[in-house]
GROMACS .gro file of N, CA and C in nm:
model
  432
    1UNK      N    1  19.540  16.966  10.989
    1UNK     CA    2  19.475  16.841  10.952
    1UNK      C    3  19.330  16.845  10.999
    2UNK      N    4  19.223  16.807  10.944
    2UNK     CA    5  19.109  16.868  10.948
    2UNK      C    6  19.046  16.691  10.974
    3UNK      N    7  19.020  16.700  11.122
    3UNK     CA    8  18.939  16.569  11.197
    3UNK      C    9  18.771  16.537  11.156
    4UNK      N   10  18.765  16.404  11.086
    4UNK     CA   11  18.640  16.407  11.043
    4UNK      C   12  18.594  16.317  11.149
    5UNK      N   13  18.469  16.261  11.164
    5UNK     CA   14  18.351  16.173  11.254
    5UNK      C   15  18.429  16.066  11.161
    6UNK      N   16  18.421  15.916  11.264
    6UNK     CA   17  18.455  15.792  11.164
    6UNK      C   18  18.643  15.786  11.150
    7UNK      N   19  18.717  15.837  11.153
    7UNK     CA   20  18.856  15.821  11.149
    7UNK      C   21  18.921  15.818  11.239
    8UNK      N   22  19.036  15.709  11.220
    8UNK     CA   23  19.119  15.651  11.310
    8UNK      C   24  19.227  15.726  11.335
    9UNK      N   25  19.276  15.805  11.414
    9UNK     CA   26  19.406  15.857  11.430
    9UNK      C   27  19.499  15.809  11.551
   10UNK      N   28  19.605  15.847  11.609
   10UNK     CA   29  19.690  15.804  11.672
   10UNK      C   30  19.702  15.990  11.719
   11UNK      N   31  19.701  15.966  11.896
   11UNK     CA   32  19.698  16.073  11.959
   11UNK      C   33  19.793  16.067  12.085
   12UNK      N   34  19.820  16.129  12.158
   12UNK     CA   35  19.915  16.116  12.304
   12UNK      C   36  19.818  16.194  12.370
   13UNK      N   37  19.805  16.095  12.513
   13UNK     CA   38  19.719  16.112  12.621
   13UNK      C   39  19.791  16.265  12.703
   14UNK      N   40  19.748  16.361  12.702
   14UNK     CA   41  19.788  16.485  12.766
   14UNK      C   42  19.736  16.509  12.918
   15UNK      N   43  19.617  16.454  12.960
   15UNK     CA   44  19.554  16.485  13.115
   15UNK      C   45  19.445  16.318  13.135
   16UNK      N   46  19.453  16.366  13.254
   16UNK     CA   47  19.355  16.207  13.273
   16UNK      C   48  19.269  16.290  13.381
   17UNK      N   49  19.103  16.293  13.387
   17UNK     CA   50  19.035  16.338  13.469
   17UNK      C   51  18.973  16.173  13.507
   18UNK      N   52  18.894  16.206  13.642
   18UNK     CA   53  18.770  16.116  13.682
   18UNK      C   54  18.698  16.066  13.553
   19UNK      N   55  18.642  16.145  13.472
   19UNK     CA   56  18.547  16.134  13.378
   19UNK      C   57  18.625  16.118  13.251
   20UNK      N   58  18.772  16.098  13.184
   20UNK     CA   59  18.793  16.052  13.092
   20UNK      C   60  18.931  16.092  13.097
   21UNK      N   61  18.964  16.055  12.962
   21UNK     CA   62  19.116  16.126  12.944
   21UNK      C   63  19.109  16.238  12.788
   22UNK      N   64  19.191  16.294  12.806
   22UNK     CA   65  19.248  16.397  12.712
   22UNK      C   66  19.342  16.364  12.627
   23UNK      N   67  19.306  16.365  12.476
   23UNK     CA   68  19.398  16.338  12.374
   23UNK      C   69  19.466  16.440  12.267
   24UNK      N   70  19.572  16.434  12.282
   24UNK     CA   71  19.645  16.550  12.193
   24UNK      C   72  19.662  16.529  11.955
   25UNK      N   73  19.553  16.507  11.937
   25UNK     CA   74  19.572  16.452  11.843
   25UNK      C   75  19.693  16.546  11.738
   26UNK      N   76  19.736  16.468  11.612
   26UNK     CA   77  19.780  16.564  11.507
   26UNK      C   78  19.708  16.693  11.482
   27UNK      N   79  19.778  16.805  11.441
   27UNK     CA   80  19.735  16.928  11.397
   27UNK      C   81  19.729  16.998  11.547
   28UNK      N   82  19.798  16.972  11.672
   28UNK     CA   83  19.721  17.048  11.803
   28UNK      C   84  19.608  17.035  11.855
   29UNK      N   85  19.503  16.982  11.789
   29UNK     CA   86  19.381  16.942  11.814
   29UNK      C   87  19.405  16.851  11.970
   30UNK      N   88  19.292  16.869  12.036
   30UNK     CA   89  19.306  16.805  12.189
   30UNK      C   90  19.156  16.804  12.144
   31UNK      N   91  19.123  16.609  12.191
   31UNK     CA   92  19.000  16.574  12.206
   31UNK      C   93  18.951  16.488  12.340
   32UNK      N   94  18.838  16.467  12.366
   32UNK     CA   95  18.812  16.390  12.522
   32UNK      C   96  18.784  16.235  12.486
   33UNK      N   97  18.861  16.146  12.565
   33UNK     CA   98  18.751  15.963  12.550
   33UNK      C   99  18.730  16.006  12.695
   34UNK      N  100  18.587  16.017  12.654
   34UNK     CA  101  18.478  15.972  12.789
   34UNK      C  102  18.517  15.812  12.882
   35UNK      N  103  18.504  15.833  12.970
   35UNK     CA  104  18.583  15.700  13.058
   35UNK      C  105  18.468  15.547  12.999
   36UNK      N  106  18.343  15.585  12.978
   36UNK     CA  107  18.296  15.502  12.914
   36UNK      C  108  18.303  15.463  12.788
   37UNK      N  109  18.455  15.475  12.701
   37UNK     CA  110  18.453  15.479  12.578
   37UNK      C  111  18.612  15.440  12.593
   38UNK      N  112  18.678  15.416  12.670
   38UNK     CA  113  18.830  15.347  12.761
   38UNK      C  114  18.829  15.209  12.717
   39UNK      N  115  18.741  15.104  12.770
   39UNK     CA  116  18.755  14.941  12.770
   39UNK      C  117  18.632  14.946  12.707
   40UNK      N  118  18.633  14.814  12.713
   40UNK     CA  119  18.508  14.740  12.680
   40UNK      C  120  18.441  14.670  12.769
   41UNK      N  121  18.527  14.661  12.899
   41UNK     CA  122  18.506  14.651  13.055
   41UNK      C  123  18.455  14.741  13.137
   42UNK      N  124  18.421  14.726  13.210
   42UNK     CA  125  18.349  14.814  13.301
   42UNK      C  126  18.516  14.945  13.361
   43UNK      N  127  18.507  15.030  13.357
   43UNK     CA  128  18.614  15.138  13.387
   43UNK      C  129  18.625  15.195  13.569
   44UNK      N  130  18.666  15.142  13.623
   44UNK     CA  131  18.663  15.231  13.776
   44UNK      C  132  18.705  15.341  13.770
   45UNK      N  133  18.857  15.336  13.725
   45UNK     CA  134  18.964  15.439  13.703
   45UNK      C  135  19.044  15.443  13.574
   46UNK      N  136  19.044  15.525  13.541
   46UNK     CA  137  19.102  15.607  13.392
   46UNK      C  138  19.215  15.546  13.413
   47UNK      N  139  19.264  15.616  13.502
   47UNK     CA  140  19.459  15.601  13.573
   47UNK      C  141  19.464  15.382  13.544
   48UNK      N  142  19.401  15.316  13.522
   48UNK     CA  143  19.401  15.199  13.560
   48UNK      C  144  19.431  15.135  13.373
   49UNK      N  145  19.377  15.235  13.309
   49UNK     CA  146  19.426  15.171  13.162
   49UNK      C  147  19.489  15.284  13.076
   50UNK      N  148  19.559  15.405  13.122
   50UNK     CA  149  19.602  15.489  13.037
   50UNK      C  150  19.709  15.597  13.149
   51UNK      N  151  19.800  15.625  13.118
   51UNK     CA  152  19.876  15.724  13.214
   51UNK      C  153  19.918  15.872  13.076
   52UNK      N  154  20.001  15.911  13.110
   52UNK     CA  155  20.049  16.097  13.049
   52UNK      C  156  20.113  16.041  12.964
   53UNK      N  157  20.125  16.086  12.809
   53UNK     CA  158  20.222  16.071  12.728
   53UNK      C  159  20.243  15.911  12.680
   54UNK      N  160  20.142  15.823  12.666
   54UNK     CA  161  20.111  15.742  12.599
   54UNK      C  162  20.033  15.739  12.472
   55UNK      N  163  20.072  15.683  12.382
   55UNK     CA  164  20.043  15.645  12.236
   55UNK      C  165  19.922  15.586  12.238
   56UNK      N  166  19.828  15.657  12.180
   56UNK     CA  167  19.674  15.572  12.166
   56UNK      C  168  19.601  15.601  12.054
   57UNK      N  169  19.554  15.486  11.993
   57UNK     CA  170  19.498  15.488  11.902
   57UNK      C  171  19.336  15.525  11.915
   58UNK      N  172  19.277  15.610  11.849
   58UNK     CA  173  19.133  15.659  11.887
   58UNK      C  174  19.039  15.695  11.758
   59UNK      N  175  18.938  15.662  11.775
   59UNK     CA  176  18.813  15.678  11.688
   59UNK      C  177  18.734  15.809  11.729
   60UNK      N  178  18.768  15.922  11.592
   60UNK     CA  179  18.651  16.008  11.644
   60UNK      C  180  18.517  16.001  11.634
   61UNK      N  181  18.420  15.976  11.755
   61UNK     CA  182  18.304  15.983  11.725
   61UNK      C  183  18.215  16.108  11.738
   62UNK      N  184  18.254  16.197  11.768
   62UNK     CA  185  18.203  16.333  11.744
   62UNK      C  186  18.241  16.463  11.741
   63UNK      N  187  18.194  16.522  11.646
   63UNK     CA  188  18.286  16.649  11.656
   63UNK      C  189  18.160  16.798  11.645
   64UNK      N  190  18.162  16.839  11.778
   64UNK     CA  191  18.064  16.950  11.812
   64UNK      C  192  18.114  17.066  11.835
   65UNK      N  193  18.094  17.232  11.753
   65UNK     CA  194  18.125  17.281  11.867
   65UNK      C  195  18.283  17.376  11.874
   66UNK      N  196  18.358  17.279  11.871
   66UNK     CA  197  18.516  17.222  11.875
   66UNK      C  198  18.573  17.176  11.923
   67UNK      N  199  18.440  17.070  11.991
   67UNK     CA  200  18.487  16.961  12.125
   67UNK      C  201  18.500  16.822  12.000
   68UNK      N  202  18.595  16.767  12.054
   68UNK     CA  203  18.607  16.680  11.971
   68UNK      C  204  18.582  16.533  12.050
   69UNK      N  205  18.484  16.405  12.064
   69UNK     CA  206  18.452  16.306  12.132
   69UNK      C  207  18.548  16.165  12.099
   70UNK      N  208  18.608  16.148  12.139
   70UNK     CA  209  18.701  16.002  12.115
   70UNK      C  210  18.670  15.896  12.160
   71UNK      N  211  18.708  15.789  12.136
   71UNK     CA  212  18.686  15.643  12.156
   71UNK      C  213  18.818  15.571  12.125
   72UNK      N  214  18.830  15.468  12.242
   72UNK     CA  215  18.959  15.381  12.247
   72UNK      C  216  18.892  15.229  12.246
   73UNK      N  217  18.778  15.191  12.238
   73UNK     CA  218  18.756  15.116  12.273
   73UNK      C  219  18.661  15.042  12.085
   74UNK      N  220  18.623  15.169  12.034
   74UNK     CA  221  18.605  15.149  11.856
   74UNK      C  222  18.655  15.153  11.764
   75UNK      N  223  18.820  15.224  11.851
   75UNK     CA  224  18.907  15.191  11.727
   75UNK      C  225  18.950  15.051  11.715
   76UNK      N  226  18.992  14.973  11.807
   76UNK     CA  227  19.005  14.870  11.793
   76UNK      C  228  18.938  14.797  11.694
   77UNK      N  229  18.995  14.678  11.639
   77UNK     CA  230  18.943  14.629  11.516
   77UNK      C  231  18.847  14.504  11.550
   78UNK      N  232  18.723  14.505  11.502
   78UNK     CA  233  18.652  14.355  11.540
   78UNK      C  234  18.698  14.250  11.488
   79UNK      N  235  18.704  14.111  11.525
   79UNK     CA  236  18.746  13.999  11.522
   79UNK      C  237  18.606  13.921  11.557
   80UNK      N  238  18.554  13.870  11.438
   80UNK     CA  239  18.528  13.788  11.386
   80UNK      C  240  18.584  13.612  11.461
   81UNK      N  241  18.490  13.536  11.498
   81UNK     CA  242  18.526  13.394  11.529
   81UNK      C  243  18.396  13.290  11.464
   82UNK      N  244  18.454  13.206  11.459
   82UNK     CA  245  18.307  13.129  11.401
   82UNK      C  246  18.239  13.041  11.516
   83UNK      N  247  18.142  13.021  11.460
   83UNK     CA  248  18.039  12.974  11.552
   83UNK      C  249  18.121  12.868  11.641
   84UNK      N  250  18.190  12.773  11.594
   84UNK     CA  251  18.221  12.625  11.614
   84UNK      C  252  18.374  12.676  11.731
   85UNK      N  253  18.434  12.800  11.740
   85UNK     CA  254  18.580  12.805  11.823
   85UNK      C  255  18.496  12.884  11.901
   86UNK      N  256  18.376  12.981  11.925
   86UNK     CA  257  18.333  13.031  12.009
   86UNK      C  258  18.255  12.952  12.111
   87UNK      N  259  18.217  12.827  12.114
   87UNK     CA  260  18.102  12.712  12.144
   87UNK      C  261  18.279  12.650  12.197
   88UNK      N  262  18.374  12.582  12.172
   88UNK     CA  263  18.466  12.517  12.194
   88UNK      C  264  18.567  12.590  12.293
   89UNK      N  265  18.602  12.720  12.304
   89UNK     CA  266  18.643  12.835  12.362
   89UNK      C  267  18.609  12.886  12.442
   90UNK      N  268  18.551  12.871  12.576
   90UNK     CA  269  18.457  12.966  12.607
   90UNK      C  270  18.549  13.072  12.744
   91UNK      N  271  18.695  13.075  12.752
   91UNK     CA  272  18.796  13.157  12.783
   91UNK      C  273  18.787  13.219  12.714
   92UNK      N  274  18.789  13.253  12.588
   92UNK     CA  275  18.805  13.365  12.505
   92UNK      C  276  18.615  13.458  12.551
   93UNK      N  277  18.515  13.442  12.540
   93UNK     CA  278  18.457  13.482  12.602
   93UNK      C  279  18.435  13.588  12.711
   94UNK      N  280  18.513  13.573  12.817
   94UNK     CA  281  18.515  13.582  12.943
   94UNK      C  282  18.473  13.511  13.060
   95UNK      N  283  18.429  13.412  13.033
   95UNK     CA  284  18.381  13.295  13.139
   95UNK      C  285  18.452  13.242  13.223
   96UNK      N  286  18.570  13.233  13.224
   96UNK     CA  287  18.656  13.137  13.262
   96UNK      C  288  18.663  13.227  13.416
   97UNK      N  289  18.679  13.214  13.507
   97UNK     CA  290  18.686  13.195  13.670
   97UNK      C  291  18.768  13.083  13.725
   98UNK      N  292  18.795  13.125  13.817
   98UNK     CA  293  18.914  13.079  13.877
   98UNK      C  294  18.824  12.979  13.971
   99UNK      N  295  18.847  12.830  14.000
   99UNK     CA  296  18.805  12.772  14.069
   99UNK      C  297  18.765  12.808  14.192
  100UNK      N  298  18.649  12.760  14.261
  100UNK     CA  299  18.618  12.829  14.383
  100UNK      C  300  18.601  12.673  14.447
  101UNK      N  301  18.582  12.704  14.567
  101UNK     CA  302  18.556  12.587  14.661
  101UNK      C  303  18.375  12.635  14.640
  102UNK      N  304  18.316  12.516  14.640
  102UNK     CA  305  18.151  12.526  14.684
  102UNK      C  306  18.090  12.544  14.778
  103UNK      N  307  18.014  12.626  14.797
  103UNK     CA  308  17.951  12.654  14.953
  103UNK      C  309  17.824  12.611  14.931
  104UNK      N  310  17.807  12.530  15.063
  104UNK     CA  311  17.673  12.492  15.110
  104UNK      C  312  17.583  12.577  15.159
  105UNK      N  313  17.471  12.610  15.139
  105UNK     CA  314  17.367  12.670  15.190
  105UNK      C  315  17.369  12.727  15.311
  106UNK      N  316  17.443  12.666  15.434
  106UNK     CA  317  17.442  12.681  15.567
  106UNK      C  318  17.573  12.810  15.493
  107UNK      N  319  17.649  12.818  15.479
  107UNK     CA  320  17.791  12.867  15.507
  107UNK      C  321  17.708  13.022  15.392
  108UNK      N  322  17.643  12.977  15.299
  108UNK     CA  323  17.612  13.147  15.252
  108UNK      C  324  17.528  13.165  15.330
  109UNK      N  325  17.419  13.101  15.375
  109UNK     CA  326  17.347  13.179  15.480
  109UNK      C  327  17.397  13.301  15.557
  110UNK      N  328  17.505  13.201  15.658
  110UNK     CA  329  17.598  13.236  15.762
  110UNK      C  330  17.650  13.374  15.732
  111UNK      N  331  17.685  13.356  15.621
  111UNK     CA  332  17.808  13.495  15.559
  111UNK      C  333  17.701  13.605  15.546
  112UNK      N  334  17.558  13.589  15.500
  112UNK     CA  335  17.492  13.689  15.415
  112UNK      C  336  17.417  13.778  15.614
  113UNK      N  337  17.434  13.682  15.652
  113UNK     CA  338  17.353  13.727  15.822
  113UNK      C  339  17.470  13.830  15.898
  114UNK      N  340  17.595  13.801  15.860
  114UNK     CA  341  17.700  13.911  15.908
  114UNK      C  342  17.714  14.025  15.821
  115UNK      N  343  17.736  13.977  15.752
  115UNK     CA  344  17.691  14.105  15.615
  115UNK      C  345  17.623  14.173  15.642
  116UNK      N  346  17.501  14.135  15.712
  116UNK     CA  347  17.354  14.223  15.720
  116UNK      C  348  17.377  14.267  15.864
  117UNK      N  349  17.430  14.236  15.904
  117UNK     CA  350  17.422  14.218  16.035
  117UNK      C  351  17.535  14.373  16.072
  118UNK      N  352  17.645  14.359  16.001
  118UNK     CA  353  17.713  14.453  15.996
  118UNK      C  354  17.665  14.617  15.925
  119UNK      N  355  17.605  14.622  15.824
  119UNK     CA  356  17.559  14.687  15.761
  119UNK      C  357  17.451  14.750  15.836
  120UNK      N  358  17.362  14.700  15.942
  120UNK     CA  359  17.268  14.699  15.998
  120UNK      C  360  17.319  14.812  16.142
  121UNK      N  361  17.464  14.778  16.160
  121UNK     CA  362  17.518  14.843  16.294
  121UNK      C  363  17.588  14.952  16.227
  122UNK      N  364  17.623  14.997  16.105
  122UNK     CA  365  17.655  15.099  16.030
  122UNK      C  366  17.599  15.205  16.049
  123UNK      N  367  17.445  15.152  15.985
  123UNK     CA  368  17.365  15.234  15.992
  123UNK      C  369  17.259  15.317  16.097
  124UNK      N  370  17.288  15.225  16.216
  124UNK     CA  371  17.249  15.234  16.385
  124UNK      C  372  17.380  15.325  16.394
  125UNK      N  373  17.506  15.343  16.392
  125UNK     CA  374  17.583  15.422  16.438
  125UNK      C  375  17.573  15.590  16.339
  126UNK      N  376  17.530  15.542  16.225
  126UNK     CA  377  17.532  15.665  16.175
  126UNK      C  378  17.357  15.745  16.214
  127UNK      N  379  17.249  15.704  16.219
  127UNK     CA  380  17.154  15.753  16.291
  127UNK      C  381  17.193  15.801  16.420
  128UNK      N  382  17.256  15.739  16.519
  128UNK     CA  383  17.246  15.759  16.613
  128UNK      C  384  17.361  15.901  16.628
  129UNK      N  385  17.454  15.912  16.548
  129UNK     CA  386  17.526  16.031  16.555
  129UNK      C  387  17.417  16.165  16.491
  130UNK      N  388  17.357  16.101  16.403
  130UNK     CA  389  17.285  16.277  16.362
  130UNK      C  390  17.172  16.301  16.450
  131UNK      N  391  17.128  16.179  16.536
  131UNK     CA  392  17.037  16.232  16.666
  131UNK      C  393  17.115  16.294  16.792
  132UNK      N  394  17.213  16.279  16.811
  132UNK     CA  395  17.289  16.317  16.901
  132UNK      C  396  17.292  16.202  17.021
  133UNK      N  397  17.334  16.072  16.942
  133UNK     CA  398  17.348  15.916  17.041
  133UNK      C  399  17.236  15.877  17.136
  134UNK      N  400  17.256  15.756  17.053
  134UNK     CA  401  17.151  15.632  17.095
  134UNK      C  402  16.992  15.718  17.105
  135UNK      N  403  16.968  15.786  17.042
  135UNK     CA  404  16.821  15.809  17.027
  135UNK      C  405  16.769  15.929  17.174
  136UNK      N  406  16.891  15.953  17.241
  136UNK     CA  407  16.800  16.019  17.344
  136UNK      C  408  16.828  16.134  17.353
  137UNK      N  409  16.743  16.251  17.424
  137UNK     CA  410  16.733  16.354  17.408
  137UNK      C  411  16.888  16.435  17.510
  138UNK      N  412  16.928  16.558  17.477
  138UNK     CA  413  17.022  16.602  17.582
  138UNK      C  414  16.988  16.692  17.698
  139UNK      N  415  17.078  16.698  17.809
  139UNK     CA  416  16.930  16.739  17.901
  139UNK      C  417  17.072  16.891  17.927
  140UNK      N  418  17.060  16.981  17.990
  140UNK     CA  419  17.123  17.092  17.965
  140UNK      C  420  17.104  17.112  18.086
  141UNK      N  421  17.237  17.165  18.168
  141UNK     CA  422  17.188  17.263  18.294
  141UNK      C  423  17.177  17.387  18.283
  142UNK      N  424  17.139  17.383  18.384
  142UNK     CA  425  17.062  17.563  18.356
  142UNK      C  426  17.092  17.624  18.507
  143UNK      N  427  17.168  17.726  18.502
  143UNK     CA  428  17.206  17.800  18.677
  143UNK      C  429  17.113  17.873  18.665
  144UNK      N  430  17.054  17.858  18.822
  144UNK     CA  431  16.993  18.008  18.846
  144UNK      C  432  17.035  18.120  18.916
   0.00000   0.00000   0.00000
């Protein structure tokens, strides 16, 4: 079966790296979705939206070479909303957040000064290990 740029096929996920997963398409063909080509969300981990031997539908977007480039995230079909349920909707969006309690000025202050504050002694402990602690020199005996 001879894979063109632009077509939708249905493949089984064969390997999952850091940087994407591996698709076994029809004909033996094995192609890559780049981890940025997974969601439409930001991706931490591959392992987090795809495991071995799952059914996935994929868009080839390039074919170099005899590397073949996939997409899980263009095959999907666009959906269309109209102006008036997108303005009325705004969960569908992504907006929607989970209620928070409000913080007053004093209380982020507070939080952002430990934060810094911590971050600040991080980085005092990690200087101070590649000087060989707290900044001072080592003094060596010496027999005579």
């Amino acid at each position: 079966m001879s894979i063109e740029v632009g077509s939708i096929v249905e493949g089984v996920v064969t390997g999952i790296t850091n940087f994407g997963a591996f698709i076994e398409l029809p004909g033996g063909q094995t192609g890559l979705v780049h981890i940025s080509e997974v969601a439409d969300s930001y991706v931490r981990d591959v392992k987090d939206y795809l495991k071995d031997k799952d059914r996935v539908k994929v868009k080839v977007i390039a074919v170099d070479k005899g590397k073949i480039g996939l997409s899980i995230k263009q095959a999907k079909p666009i959906v269309a909303h109209s102006t008036s349920e997108r303005k009325s909707n705004p969960e569908r969006r992504g907006y929607h957040q989970p209620a928070r309690k409000p913080e007053n000025f004093e209380d982020r202050l507070t939080k952002f000064m430990k934060e810094s504050d911590e971050r600040q002694q991080d980085i005092r402990r990690s200087t101070d290990n590649k000087r060989g602690g707290k900044g001072s020199k080592k003094s060596y005996k010496t027999s005579v």
